[in-house]
Amino acid sequence: MRDAVVRDAVAGVAGTLNSQIAERTAELERIFLAQIPEVHGDEPIKELLAASTASNLSVMFEALRHDIAVDQIDVPPPAAAYARRFAQRGLPLEALLRAYRLGDHHFIQWFLAHLADWADTPQQLERAATEVVAFTVEYVDRISEALIDIYREERKLWGQRTDAARAAQVRAVLADSSVDETTAEIMTGLAMHRWHVGVVLWMARDERDVVGRMDEAARALRAARPSPDLLVPADAHTLWAWYAAASEHDARTLDLADVVDAGSRIRLAIGEPARYLDGFRATHGEALRAQVVAETAVPPHRVTRFAEVRLSALLSENVDELRAWVVRALGGLATDDDPSARLRDTVRTYLESGGHSTETAERLHIHRNTVRYRVRRAEEVRGRPLDEERIDLEVALVVCAQLGSSVLRPAPSS
């Protein structure tokens, strides 16, 4: 028969911890993000991780507080949603369960740190600790088994969809640098030599009937003009699309603003036109970055173009995409050699000096005619005047000065 003091001690600590659930959730979330790399860079997954953690803690605290048996507890809905999203993303089951193994240790430690204040004797403290440990182990075991079933069922359903198979192929092309252009064309059905425009379409996760609405959106997109040359689901809330064009001009003049109705809750993020397999990957990456910016905007934008938000989007640490943008902004000036470095340094100083050749010459300890020559030469190498896309030029020059070769393209071999 349970000691009333033990029961009260466990319930009391559970109540105390439940009042701290926001802080406890944040603590575990930091631990999970540090030790579960699979969730990095995926904001929807990270949001569901936080919701799942909070819901599990709430259920566990309340169960211990009110003496609810583990066999009377079901998987919290946010935890189930987290497992389904893991399955849709193709993330490993091991990573899903790792959070529970990490979490149960900290959960027990929290209780042990507080139980001594409630128990009257060492024996009562030992019994209370044993009860908490037994409950935690049983809860994690029960929930983990249920989540395994949920994950496997979702993987089965997701894998049965034809477009999911195509999505898996597209993900492989995006992620595997060993895939060549010929293989990529077979796997995606796209001619890689064309100009590609990557688009991400998504709906807020709190929308009702999201799956039905996204299926409807996919059908509408395929019937629209222009229609995407490739359309695959990223998950139940998100579609990835690519539009192909014969020329850069055609790609830049694609009118995608009306792809979705003005009243639709579906939003678009659009990458810059790019060519070949590298371009297929780059424009998609830019669309994903534009999506991140769009999701943080208040109020949210219906259509977000990477070209309009690139400076905000580039705050993320992706050197490959940063390099692509630097090359686009600087043209030939983004070459990793000494002549280009001198031109970049001169132009950066010239712009910082307000376009005054004399001040630039004094700062660089060269003749002002040399400054004028280098500025003209820089415009030739860049392929357009310095005043064109001036902000991008200035930021790119600073990035080059700070990061050097990592954001430059190799000099052609002689």
Coordinates of C-alpha atoms in Angstrom, one line a residue:
M1 CA 0.0 0.0 0.0
R2 CA 1.4 3.4 -1.0
D3 CA 2.6 5.7 1.7
A4 CA 0.4 8.9 1.8
V5 CA 3.6 11.0 2.2
V6 CA 5.1 9.3 -0.9
R7 CA 2.0 10.0 -2.9
D8 CA 1.9 13.6 -1.7
A9 CA 5.6 14.1 -2.5
V10 CA 5.3 12.9 -6.0
A11 CA 2.1 14.9 -6.6
G12 CA 3.6 18.0 -5.1
V13 CA 6.8 17.9 -7.2
A14 CA 4.7 17.2 -10.3
G15 CA 2.6 20.3 -9.6
T16 CA 5.7 22.4 -9.1
L17 CA 7.3 21.2 -12.3
N18 CA 4.0 21.6 -14.2
S19 CA 4.0 25.3 -13.3
Q20 CA 7.4 25.6 -14.9
I21 CA 6.4 23.7 -18.1
A22 CA 7.5 26.6 -20.5
E23 CA 11.0 26.7 -19.0
R24 CA 11.3 22.9 -18.9
T25 CA 10.1 22.6 -22.5
A26 CA 12.7 25.2 -23.6
E27 CA 15.4 23.3 -21.7
L28 CA 14.7 20.0 -23.4
E29 CA 14.3 21.6 -26.8
R30 CA 17.8 23.1 -26.5
I31 CA 19.1 19.6 -25.6
F32 CA 17.3 17.9 -28.5
L33 CA 18.4 20.5 -31.1
A34 CA 22.0 20.0 -29.9
Q35 CA 21.9 16.2 -30.1
I36 CA 19.4 15.4 -32.9
P37 CA 20.9 16.9 -36.1
E38 CA 18.1 15.5 -38.2
V39 CA 15.8 18.4 -37.1
H40 CA 18.2 21.2 -38.0
G41 CA 17.2 23.6 -40.7
D42 CA 13.5 22.4 -40.8
E43 CA 11.4 25.0 -39.1
P44 CA 8.1 23.0 -39.2
I45 CA 9.8 20.0 -37.7
K46 CA 11.3 22.2 -34.9
E47 CA 7.9 23.7 -34.2
L48 CA 6.3 20.3 -33.9
L49 CA 9.3 19.1 -31.7
A50 CA 8.5 21.9 -29.2
A51 CA 4.8 21.2 -29.3
S52 CA 5.4 17.5 -28.8
T53 CA 7.8 18.1 -25.9
A54 CA 5.3 20.4 -24.1
S55 CA 2.4 18.0 -24.6
N56 CA 4.4 15.0 -23.3
L57 CA 5.6 16.9 -20.2
S58 CA 2.1 18.2 -19.5
V59 CA 0.6 14.6 -19.7
M60 CA 3.4 13.2 -17.5
F61 CA 3.2 15.9 -14.8
E62 CA -0.6 15.6 -14.6
A63 CA -0.5 11.8 -14.5
L64 CA 1.9 11.8 -11.6
R65 CA 0.0 14.7 -9.9
H66 CA -3.4 12.9 -10.1
D67 CA -2.2 9.2 -9.9
I68 CA -3.3 8.3 -13.4
A69 CA -2.0 4.9 -14.6
V70 CA 0.2 4.8 -17.7
D71 CA -2.1 2.2 -19.4
Q72 CA -4.8 4.9 -19.3
I73 CA -2.7 7.4 -21.3
D74 CA -2.7 7.8 -25.1
V75 CA -0.2 9.5 -27.3
P76 CA -0.6 13.3 -27.1
P77 CA -1.9 14.7 -30.4
P78 CA 1.2 17.0 -31.0
A79 CA 3.5 14.0 -30.4
A80 CA 1.6 11.9 -33.0
A81 CA 1.7 14.9 -35.5
Y82 CA 5.5 15.1 -34.9
A83 CA 5.9 11.4 -35.7
R84 CA 3.8 11.7 -38.9
R85 CA 5.8 14.7 -40.1
F86 CA 9.0 12.8 -39.4
A87 CA 7.7 10.0 -41.6
Q88 CA 6.6 12.4 -44.4
R89 CA 10.1 14.0 -44.4
G90 CA 11.8 10.6 -44.6
L91 CA 13.7 11.2 -41.4
P92 CA 14.9 8.1 -39.5
L93 CA 12.8 6.5 -36.8
E94 CA 15.9 6.4 -34.5
A95 CA 16.0 10.2 -34.5
L96 CA 12.3 10.4 -33.5
L97 CA 12.8 8.1 -30.5
R98 CA 16.1 9.6 -29.4
A99 CA 14.3 12.6 -27.9
Y100 CA 12.4 10.3 -25.5
R101 CA 15.6 8.6 -24.4
L102 CA 17.2 12.0 -23.8
G103 CA 14.1 13.4 -22.2
D104 CA 13.4 10.6 -19.6
H105 CA 16.8 11.1 -18.0
H106 CA 16.3 14.8 -17.5
F107 CA 12.7 14.3 -16.3
I108 CA 13.9 11.9 -13.6
Q109 CA 16.7 14.3 -12.6
W110 CA 14.2 17.1 -12.1
F111 CA 12.1 15.0 -9.7
L112 CA 15.1 13.8 -7.7
A113 CA 16.2 17.4 -7.3
H114 CA 12.8 18.3 -5.6
L115 CA 11.7 15.1 -3.8
A116 CA 14.0 15.7 -0.9
D117 CA 12.0 18.7 0.1
W118 CA 8.8 16.6 0.3
A119 CA 9.9 13.3 1.8
D120 CA 10.2 12.9 5.6
T121 CA 12.7 10.0 5.6
P122 CA 15.3 8.5 3.3
Q123 CA 13.1 5.5 2.9
Q124 CA 10.2 7.6 1.7
L125 CA 12.6 9.5 -0.6
E126 CA 13.7 6.2 -2.1
R127 CA 10.2 4.9 -2.6
A128 CA 9.1 8.2 -4.2
A129 CA 12.1 8.2 -6.6
T130 CA 11.5 4.5 -7.5
E131 CA 7.9 5.4 -8.3
V132 CA 8.9 8.2 -10.6
V133 CA 11.5 6.2 -12.3
A134 CA 9.1 3.3 -12.9
F135 CA 6.4 5.6 -14.2
T136 CA 8.8 7.4 -16.6
V137 CA 10.2 4.1 -18.0
E138 CA 6.7 2.7 -18.5
Y139 CA 5.4 5.9 -20.1
V140 CA 8.3 6.2 -22.5
D141 CA 8.0 2.6 -23.4
R142 CA 4.3 2.8 -24.0
I143 CA 4.4 6.1 -26.0
S144 CA 7.5 4.9 -28.0
E145 CA 5.7 1.7 -29.1
A146 CA 2.7 3.7 -30.2
L147 CA 4.8 6.2 -32.1
I148 CA 6.6 3.4 -33.9
D149 CA 3.2 2.2 -35.2
I150 CA 2.2 5.8 -36.2
Y151 CA 5.5 6.4 -37.9
R152 CA 5.4 3.1 -39.9
E153 CA 1.8 3.5 -40.9
E154 CA 2.4 7.1 -42.2
R155 CA 5.5 5.9 -44.1
K156 CA 3.4 3.2 -45.6
L157 CA 0.6 5.5 -46.7
W158 CA 3.1 8.2 -47.9
G159 CA 5.1 5.6 -49.8
Q160 CA 2.0 4.4 -51.6
R161 CA 1.4 7.7 -53.2
T162 CA 2.9 7.9 -56.7
D163 CA 3.9 11.5 -56.2
A164 CA 5.7 10.5 -53.0
A165 CA 7.9 8.2 -55.1
R166 CA 8.7 11.1 -57.4
A167 CA 9.4 13.3 -54.4
A168 CA 11.9 10.8 -53.1
Q169 CA 13.7 10.9 -56.4
V170 CA 13.7 14.6 -56.5
R171 CA 15.1 14.7 -52.9
A172 CA 17.9 12.4 -54.0
V173 CA 18.8 14.7 -56.9
L174 CA 18.8 17.7 -54.6
A175 CA 20.9 16.0 -51.8
D176 CA 23.3 13.7 -53.7
S177 CA 26.1 15.7 -55.4
S178 CA 27.2 12.5 -57.1
V179 CA 24.1 12.5 -59.3
D180 CA 25.0 13.7 -62.8
E181 CA 22.9 15.7 -65.2
T182 CA 21.9 12.7 -67.3
T183 CA 20.7 10.7 -64.2
A184 CA 19.0 13.8 -62.8
E185 CA 17.0 14.2 -66.1
I186 CA 15.9 10.6 -65.8
M187 CA 14.9 10.9 -62.2
T188 CA 13.0 14.3 -62.5
G189 CA 11.8 14.2 -66.1
L190 CA 13.3 17.7 -66.7
A191 CA 15.9 18.8 -69.3
M192 CA 18.6 20.2 -67.1
H193 CA 20.0 22.6 -69.8
R194 CA 16.9 24.7 -69.5
W195 CA 16.4 27.7 -67.2
H196 CA 14.7 26.6 -63.9
V197 CA 12.6 28.6 -61.5
G198 CA 12.1 26.9 -58.1
V199 CA 8.8 27.5 -56.2
V200 CA 7.7 26.5 -52.7
L201 CA 4.0 26.4 -52.0
W202 CA 2.7 25.9 -48.5
M203 CA -0.2 26.5 -46.2
A204 CA -0.2 27.4 -42.5
R205 CA -0.1 24.3 -40.3
D206 CA -3.2 25.5 -38.3
E207 CA -5.4 25.5 -41.4
R208 CA -8.3 23.1 -41.4
D209 CA -8.4 20.3 -44.0
V210 CA -4.8 21.1 -45.1
V211 CA -4.4 17.9 -47.0
G212 CA -7.6 18.4 -49.0
R213 CA -6.7 22.0 -49.7
M214 CA -3.1 21.1 -50.8
D215 CA -4.4 18.4 -53.1
E216 CA -6.8 20.9 -54.6
A217 CA -4.0 23.4 -55.1
A218 CA -1.8 20.7 -56.8
R219 CA -4.7 20.0 -59.3
A220 CA -5.2 23.7 -59.9
L221 CA -1.4 24.2 -60.5
R222 CA -1.3 21.4 -63.0
A223 CA -4.2 23.0 -64.9
A224 CA -2.9 26.5 -64.7
R225 CA -0.9 28.4 -67.4
P226 CA 1.9 28.4 -67.0
S227 CA 1.9 25.0 -65.3
P228 CA 4.9 23.7 -63.4
D229 CA 7.1 21.3 -65.3
L230 CA 7.7 19.4 -62.0
L231 CA 5.5 19.3 -58.9
V232 CA 6.1 17.1 -55.9
P233 CA 4.9 17.1 -52.3
A234 CA 7.4 17.9 -49.6
D235 CA 5.0 17.0 -46.9
A236 CA 1.2 17.3 -46.2
H237 CA 1.5 21.1 -46.0
T238 CA 4.1 21.9 -48.7
L239 CA 4.6 21.5 -52.4
W240 CA 7.8 22.0 -54.4
A241 CA 7.6 23.1 -58.0
W242 CA 9.9 23.9 -60.8
Y243 CA 9.1 25.9 -63.9
A244 CA 11.4 25.5 -67.0
A245 CA 12.1 28.0 -69.7
A246 CA 14.1 28.1 -72.9
S247 CA 15.9 31.4 -72.0
E248 CA 16.8 33.5 -69.0
H249 CA 14.4 36.2 -70.3
D250 CA 11.5 33.8 -70.5
A251 CA 12.3 32.5 -67.0
R252 CA 12.4 36.0 -65.6
T253 CA 9.1 37.0 -67.2
L254 CA 7.2 34.0 -65.9
D255 CA 4.0 35.4 -64.3
L256 CA 3.6 33.3 -61.2
A257 CA 1.9 35.9 -59.0
D258 CA -1.5 34.7 -60.0
V259 CA -0.7 31.0 -59.8
V260 CA -2.9 30.8 -56.7
D261 CA -6.1 32.8 -56.3
A262 CA -5.9 36.1 -54.3
G263 CA -8.2 34.7 -51.7
S264 CA -6.3 31.5 -51.2
R265 CA -4.5 30.8 -48.0
I266 CA -1.7 29.1 -50.0
R267 CA 1.6 31.1 -50.2
L268 CA 4.4 31.0 -52.7
A269 CA 8.2 31.5 -52.4
I270 CA 10.1 31.9 -55.6
G271 CA 13.8 31.4 -56.4
E272 CA 15.8 33.1 -59.1
P273 CA 16.1 31.6 -62.6
A274 CA 19.2 29.3 -62.9
R275 CA 20.4 26.8 -65.4
Y276 CA 21.6 23.2 -65.5
L277 CA 21.7 20.8 -62.6
D278 CA 23.4 23.3 -60.3
G279 CA 20.8 25.8 -61.2
F280 CA 18.0 23.3 -60.5
R281 CA 19.3 22.9 -57.0
A282 CA 20.2 26.6 -56.4
T283 CA 16.8 28.0 -57.4
H284 CA 15.1 25.5 -55.1
G285 CA 17.4 26.5 -52.2
E286 CA 16.6 30.1 -52.8
A287 CA 12.8 29.4 -52.8
L288 CA 13.3 27.6 -49.4
R289 CA 15.2 30.6 -48.0
A290 CA 12.5 33.0 -49.3
Q291 CA 9.9 30.8 -47.5
V292 CA 11.8 31.2 -44.2
V293 CA 11.7 35.0 -44.7
A294 CA 8.0 34.9 -45.6
E295 CA 7.1 32.8 -42.6
T296 CA 8.6 35.4 -40.3
A297 CA 7.0 38.4 -42.0
V298 CA 4.1 40.2 -40.3
P299 CA 1.7 40.3 -42.0
P300 CA 2.8 37.3 -44.1
H301 CA 3.2 37.8 -47.9
R302 CA 1.2 35.8 -50.3
V303 CA 4.1 35.7 -52.8
T304 CA 7.7 36.2 -51.8
R305 CA 10.6 36.4 -54.3
F306 CA 14.1 35.6 -53.3
A307 CA 15.3 38.5 -55.4
E308 CA 13.4 40.9 -53.2
V309 CA 14.5 39.4 -49.8
R310 CA 17.9 37.9 -50.6
L311 CA 19.7 40.0 -48.0
S312 CA 17.5 38.7 -45.2
A313 CA 17.5 35.2 -46.6
L314 CA 21.3 35.1 -46.7
L315 CA 21.5 35.6 -43.0
S316 CA 21.4 31.8 -42.9
E317 CA 24.7 30.1 -42.9
N318 CA 24.9 28.3 -46.3
V319 CA 28.2 29.1 -48.0
D320 CA 27.2 27.4 -51.3
E321 CA 24.1 29.6 -51.7
L322 CA 26.0 32.7 -50.5
R323 CA 28.7 32.0 -53.1
A324 CA 26.1 31.7 -55.9
W325 CA 24.6 35.1 -54.9
V326 CA 28.1 36.7 -54.7
V327 CA 28.8 35.5 -58.2
R328 CA 25.5 36.8 -59.4
A329 CA 26.1 40.2 -57.8
L330 CA 29.7 40.6 -58.9
G331 CA 29.9 38.8 -62.2
G332 CA 33.6 38.3 -63.2
L333 CA 34.7 40.2 -60.1
A334 CA 33.9 37.2 -58.0
T335 CA 36.9 35.3 -59.4
D336 CA 39.5 34.1 -56.9
D337 CA 42.7 35.6 -58.3
D338 CA 44.9 38.6 -57.5
P339 CA 43.7 40.9 -60.4
S340 CA 40.1 40.5 -59.3
A341 CA 41.0 41.0 -55.7
R342 CA 42.6 44.4 -56.5
L343 CA 39.6 45.4 -58.5
R344 CA 37.2 44.4 -55.7
D345 CA 39.3 46.2 -53.1
T346 CA 39.4 49.4 -55.2
V347 CA 35.7 49.4 -56.0
R348 CA 34.8 48.8 -52.4
T349 CA 36.9 51.7 -51.2
Y350 CA 35.7 53.8 -54.1
L351 CA 32.0 53.2 -53.1
E352 CA 32.8 53.8 -49.4
S353 CA 34.5 57.1 -50.4
G354 CA 31.3 58.3 -52.1
G355 CA 32.7 57.8 -55.6
H356 CA 35.6 60.2 -55.1
S357 CA 38.7 59.1 -57.0
T358 CA 41.1 61.3 -55.0
E359 CA 40.0 60.1 -51.6
T360 CA 40.1 56.5 -52.9
A361 CA 43.6 57.0 -54.2
E362 CA 44.7 58.4 -50.8
R363 CA 43.3 55.6 -48.9
L364 CA 44.8 52.9 -51.2
H365 CA 48.1 54.8 -51.7
I366 CA 47.8 54.7 -55.5
H367 CA 47.4 57.4 -58.2
R368 CA 43.9 58.6 -58.9
N369 CA 44.2 57.7 -62.6
T370 CA 44.8 54.2 -61.4
V371 CA 41.6 54.4 -59.5
R372 CA 39.7 55.5 -62.5
Y373 CA 41.2 52.8 -64.7
R374 CA 40.3 50.1 -62.1
V375 CA 36.8 51.4 -61.8
R376 CA 36.3 51.2 -65.6
R377 CA 37.9 47.8 -65.7
A378 CA 35.7 46.6 -62.8
E379 CA 32.6 47.6 -64.7
E380 CA 33.8 45.7 -67.7
V381 CA 34.6 42.6 -65.7
R382 CA 31.4 42.7 -63.8
G383 CA 29.4 43.1 -67.0
R384 CA 27.3 46.1 -65.9
P385 CA 27.7 49.6 -64.3
L386 CA 28.5 49.9 -60.6
D387 CA 25.2 51.8 -60.1
E388 CA 23.2 48.8 -61.2
E389 CA 22.0 46.8 -58.2
R390 CA 24.3 49.0 -56.1
I391 CA 23.2 47.6 -52.7
D392 CA 23.9 44.0 -53.8
L393 CA 27.3 45.0 -55.1
E394 CA 28.3 46.8 -51.9
V395 CA 27.2 43.9 -49.7
A396 CA 28.8 41.3 -51.9
L397 CA 32.1 43.2 -51.8
V398 CA 32.0 43.3 -48.0
V399 CA 31.2 39.6 -47.9
C400 CA 34.2 38.9 -50.2
A401 CA 36.5 41.0 -48.0
Q402 CA 35.4 39.1 -44.9
L403 CA 35.1 35.5 -46.2
G404 CA 37.6 35.4 -49.0
S405 CA 38.0 32.4 -51.2
S406 CA 35.1 30.5 -49.6
V407 CA 32.6 32.7 -51.5
L408 CA 34.6 33.1 -54.7
R409 CA 34.6 31.0 -57.8
P410 CA 38.0 29.4 -58.8
A411 CA 40.1 31.3 -61.3
P412 CA 40.2 29.5 -64.7
S413 CA 43.2 27.3 -65.2
S414 CA 45.8 28.8 -67.5

